[in-house]
Amino acid sequence: MSASDGCIFCSIASGEATADRVAEDDRVVAFKDAHPRGPLHVLVIPREHITSLADTDDEPLIGHLFATAARIAKEAGYTDRGFRVFANTGADGGQLVPHLHVHVVAGRRLGDPA
Ligand code: 5GP
Ligand code: ZN
């Protein structure tokens, strides 16, 4: 039994579970959030099962996750209006799905998350 067994985001990455995919490459997959909190709400995940940002120091991967999220927002036309990229981490960080994911939300004025 590995950490990825029963992980919904591993299933999405492998294609076993369906999701509305918007981008992907050899390291990451991006798909629309099932409960969008804005006109654009996409999650970017590593293909590899990593529980959270607290469980990796892979700076190239972390940079690629955030860069992919920003590129998606910019390509969707939100460069000037702005957008938010964030990674909820652990219990106090409000993380519900224990597979590292970066949110990108755009299209409405967001308040202070704290
Ligand atoms: P967090 O763990 O950062 O709190 O957020 C997890 C996010 O994943 C939530 O915004 C939730 O709507 C989204 N989510 C959870 N399960 C699924 C799923 O099976 N498919 C998709 N597309 N999104 C999901
Ligand atoms: Zn996983």
mmCIF file of C-alpha atoms and ligand atoms in Angstrom:
data_model
loop_
_atom_site.group_PDB
_atom_site.id
_atom_site.type_symbol
_atom_site.label_atom_id
_atom_site.label_comp_id
_atom_site.label_asym_id
_atom_site.label_seq_id
_atom_site.Cartn_x
_atom_site.Cartn_y
_atom_site.Cartn_z
ATOM 1 C CA MET A 1 0.000 0.000 0.000
ATOM 2 C CA SER A 2 1.600 3.241 -1.122
ATOM 3 C CA ALA A 3 0.631 6.841 -0.371
ATOM 4 C CA SER A 4 -0.816 7.166 -3.849
ATOM 5 C CA ASP A 5 -3.293 4.288 -3.419
ATOM 6 C CA GLY A 6 -6.794 5.742 -3.453
ATOM 7 C CA CYS A 7 -5.478 9.240 -4.207
ATOM 8 C CA ILE A 8 -7.991 11.014 -6.432
ATOM 9 C CA PHE A 9 -5.375 13.344 -7.932
ATOM 10 C CA CYS A 10 -3.102 10.377 -8.791
ATOM 11 C CA SER A 11 -6.124 8.855 -10.551
ATOM 12 C CA ILE A 12 -6.679 12.087 -12.481
ATOM 13 C CA ALA A 13 -2.975 12.299 -13.406
ATOM 14 C CA SER A 14 -2.995 8.734 -14.745
ATOM 15 C CA GLY A 15 -6.270 9.256 -16.624
ATOM 16 C CA GLU A 16 -8.078 6.643 -14.527
ATOM 17 C CA ALA A 17 -10.422 9.363 -13.223
ATOM 18 C CA THR A 18 -11.840 12.004 -15.510
ATOM 19 C CA ALA A 19 -11.189 15.715 -15.185
ATOM 20 C CA ASP A 20 -11.441 18.685 -17.516
ATOM 21 C CA ARG A 21 -7.745 18.902 -18.393
ATOM 22 C CA VAL A 22 -6.430 22.244 -19.646
ATOM 23 C CA ALA A 23 -2.672 21.578 -19.859
ATOM 24 C CA GLU A 24 -0.142 18.845 -19.224
ATOM 25 C CA ASP A 25 3.452 17.846 -19.812
ATOM 26 C CA ASP A 26 5.854 15.202 -18.560
ATOM 27 C CA ARG A 27 5.876 16.553 -14.982
ATOM 28 C CA VAL A 28 2.495 18.215 -14.325
ATOM 29 C CA VAL A 29 -1.212 18.056 -15.174
ATOM 30 C CA ALA A 30 -3.634 21.003 -14.951
ATOM 31 C CA PHE A 31 -7.403 20.569 -14.761
ATOM 32 C CA LYS A 32 -10.483 22.570 -13.795
ATOM 33 C CA ASP A 33 -11.467 22.532 -10.130
ATOM 34 C CA ALA A 34 -14.712 20.604 -9.542
ATOM 35 C CA HIS A 35 -16.060 23.455 -7.365
ATOM 36 C CA PRO A 36 -14.735 26.618 -9.025
ATOM 37 C CA ARG A 37 -14.413 29.705 -6.862
ATOM 38 C CA GLY A 38 -14.058 32.023 -9.831
ATOM 39 C CA PRO A 39 -14.627 32.147 -13.600
ATOM 40 C CA LEU A 40 -11.181 30.520 -13.867
ATOM 41 C CA HIS A 41 -10.243 27.937 -11.236
ATOM 42 C CA VAL A 42 -7.620 25.407 -12.254
ATOM 43 C CA LEU A 43 -5.469 23.015 -10.196
ATOM 44 C CA VAL A 44 -1.929 22.162 -11.255
ATOM 45 C CA ILE A 45 -0.522 18.928 -9.817
ATOM 46 C CA PRO A 46 2.687 16.927 -10.178
ATOM 47 C CA ARG A 47 2.227 13.563 -11.889
ATOM 48 C CA GLU A 48 4.235 12.098 -9.013
ATOM 49 C CA HIS A 49 2.422 11.635 -5.686
ATOM 50 C CA ILE A 50 3.805 14.243 -3.277
ATOM 51 C CA THR A 51 1.570 14.924 -0.297
ATOM 52 C CA SER A 52 2.125 18.650 0.045
ATOM 53 C CA LEU A 53 4.563 21.516 -0.305
ATOM 54 C CA ALA A 54 5.852 20.471 3.139
ATOM 55 C CA ASP A 55 7.015 17.159 1.659
ATOM 56 C CA THR A 56 9.256 18.319 -1.168
ATOM 57 C CA ASP A 57 12.243 20.571 -1.723
ATOM 58 C CA ASP A 58 12.253 19.958 -5.485
ATOM 59 C CA GLU A 59 12.631 23.593 -6.501
ATOM 60 C CA PRO A 60 12.469 22.982 -10.263
ATOM 61 C CA LEU A 61 9.168 21.119 -9.802
ATOM 62 C CA ILE A 62 7.752 23.728 -7.414
ATOM 63 C CA GLY A 63 8.756 26.475 -9.834
ATOM 64 C CA HIS A 64 7.218 24.604 -12.739
ATOM 65 C CA LEU A 65 3.895 24.142 -10.886
ATOM 66 C CA PHE A 66 3.660 27.877 -10.144
ATOM 67 C CA ALA A 67 4.888 28.901 -13.598
ATOM 68 C CA THR A 68 2.333 26.628 -15.258
ATOM 69 C CA ALA A 69 -0.444 28.097 -13.104
ATOM 70 C CA ALA A 70 0.583 31.650 -14.023
ATOM 71 C CA ARG A 71 0.831 30.768 -17.710
ATOM 72 C CA ILE A 72 -2.702 29.351 -17.676
ATOM 73 C CA ALA A 73 -4.055 32.587 -16.163
ATOM 74 C CA LYS A 74 -2.146 34.740 -18.638
ATOM 75 C CA GLU A 75 -3.194 32.657 -21.633
ATOM 76 C CA ALA A 76 -6.803 32.936 -20.421
ATOM 77 C CA GLY A 77 -6.469 36.731 -20.622
ATOM 78 C CA TYR A 78 -5.989 37.686 -16.971
ATOM 79 C CA THR A 79 -2.543 39.303 -17.223
ATOM 80 C CA ASP A 80 -3.825 42.844 -16.679
ATOM 81 C CA ARG A 81 -6.678 42.163 -14.245
ATOM 82 C CA GLY A 82 -4.564 39.837 -12.128
ATOM 83 C CA PHE A 83 -5.062 36.411 -10.624
ATOM 84 C CA ARG A 84 -4.133 34.377 -7.547
ATOM 85 C CA VAL A 85 -1.810 31.357 -7.388
ATOM 86 C CA PHE A 86 -1.619 29.467 -4.069
ATOM 87 C CA ALA A 87 -0.955 26.095 -2.461
ATOM 88 C CA ASN A 88 -2.904 25.190 0.682
ATOM 89 C CA THR A 89 -0.526 23.130 2.809
ATOM 90 C CA GLY A 90 -1.457 20.834 5.697
ATOM 91 C CA ALA A 91 -4.286 21.128 8.194
ATOM 92 C CA ASP A 92 -3.776 24.753 9.220
ATOM 93 C CA GLY A 93 -3.253 25.673 5.566
ATOM 94 C CA GLY A 94 -6.697 24.346 4.693
ATOM 95 C CA GLN A 95 -5.463 21.504 2.488
ATOM 96 C CA LEU A 96 -8.228 18.937 1.882
ATOM 97 C CA VAL A 97 -6.694 16.755 -0.850
ATOM 98 C CA PRO A 98 -3.349 15.242 0.255
ATOM 99 C CA HIS A 99 -1.645 15.429 -3.149
ATOM 100 C CA LEU A 100 0.310 18.634 -3.784
ATOM 101 C CA HIS A 101 -1.688 21.057 -5.922
ATOM 102 C CA VAL A 102 -1.431 24.691 -6.900
ATOM 103 C CA HIS A 103 -4.654 26.647 -7.372
ATOM 104 C CA VAL A 104 -5.008 29.399 -9.924
ATOM 105 C CA VAL A 105 -8.134 31.520 -9.540
ATOM 106 C CA ALA A 106 -9.105 34.509 -11.683
ATOM 107 C CA GLY A 107 -12.027 36.515 -12.981
ATOM 108 C CA ARG A 108 -13.340 38.121 -9.793
ATOM 109 C CA ARG A 109 -11.940 40.402 -7.100
ATOM 110 C CA LEU A 110 -10.608 38.127 -4.365
ATOM 111 C CA GLY A 111 -10.531 39.082 -0.700
ATOM 112 C CA ASP A 112 -7.856 38.525 1.927
ATOM 113 C CA PRO A 113 -7.612 34.715 2.324
ATOM 114 C CA ALA A 114 -6.571 35.058 5.977
HETATM 115 P P1 5GP B 1 -7.507 22.095 -1.085
HETATM 116 O O1 5GP B 1 -6.997 20.702 -0.780
HETATM 117 O O2 5GP B 1 -6.392 23.034 -1.484
HETATM 118 O O3 5GP B 1 -8.345 22.656 0.015
HETATM 119 O O4 5GP B 1 -8.471 22.041 -2.325
HETATM 120 C C1 5GP B 1 -8.761 20.901 -3.048
HETATM 121 C C2 5GP B 1 -9.537 21.331 -4.260
HETATM 122 O O5 5GP B 1 -9.724 20.185 -5.067
HETATM 123 C C3 5GP B 1 -10.923 21.893 -3.965
HETATM 124 O O6 5GP B 1 -11.011 23.199 -4.535
HETATM 125 C C4 5GP B 1 -11.875 20.898 -4.622
HETATM 126 O O7 5GP B 1 -12.979 21.542 -5.221
HETATM 127 C C5 5GP B 1 -10.988 20.224 -5.639
HETATM 128 N N1 5GP B 1 -11.329 18.830 -5.898
HETATM 129 C C6 5GP B 1 -11.471 17.840 -4.971
HETATM 130 N N2 5GP B 1 -11.738 16.665 -5.556
HETATM 131 C C7 5GP B 1 -11.754 16.907 -6.893
HETATM 132 C C8 5GP B 1 -11.969 16.074 -8.036
HETATM 133 O O8 5GP B 1 -12.199 14.870 -7.936
HETATM 134 N N3 5GP B 1 -11.917 16.673 -9.256
HETATM 135 C C9 5GP B 1 -11.641 17.995 -9.413
HETATM 136 N N4 5GP B 1 -11.615 18.485 -10.657
HETATM 137 N N5 5GP B 1 -11.434 18.813 -8.361
HETATM 138 C C10 5GP B 1 -11.481 18.276 -7.118
HETATM 139 ZN ZN ZN B 2 -1.629 11.334 -5.320
#
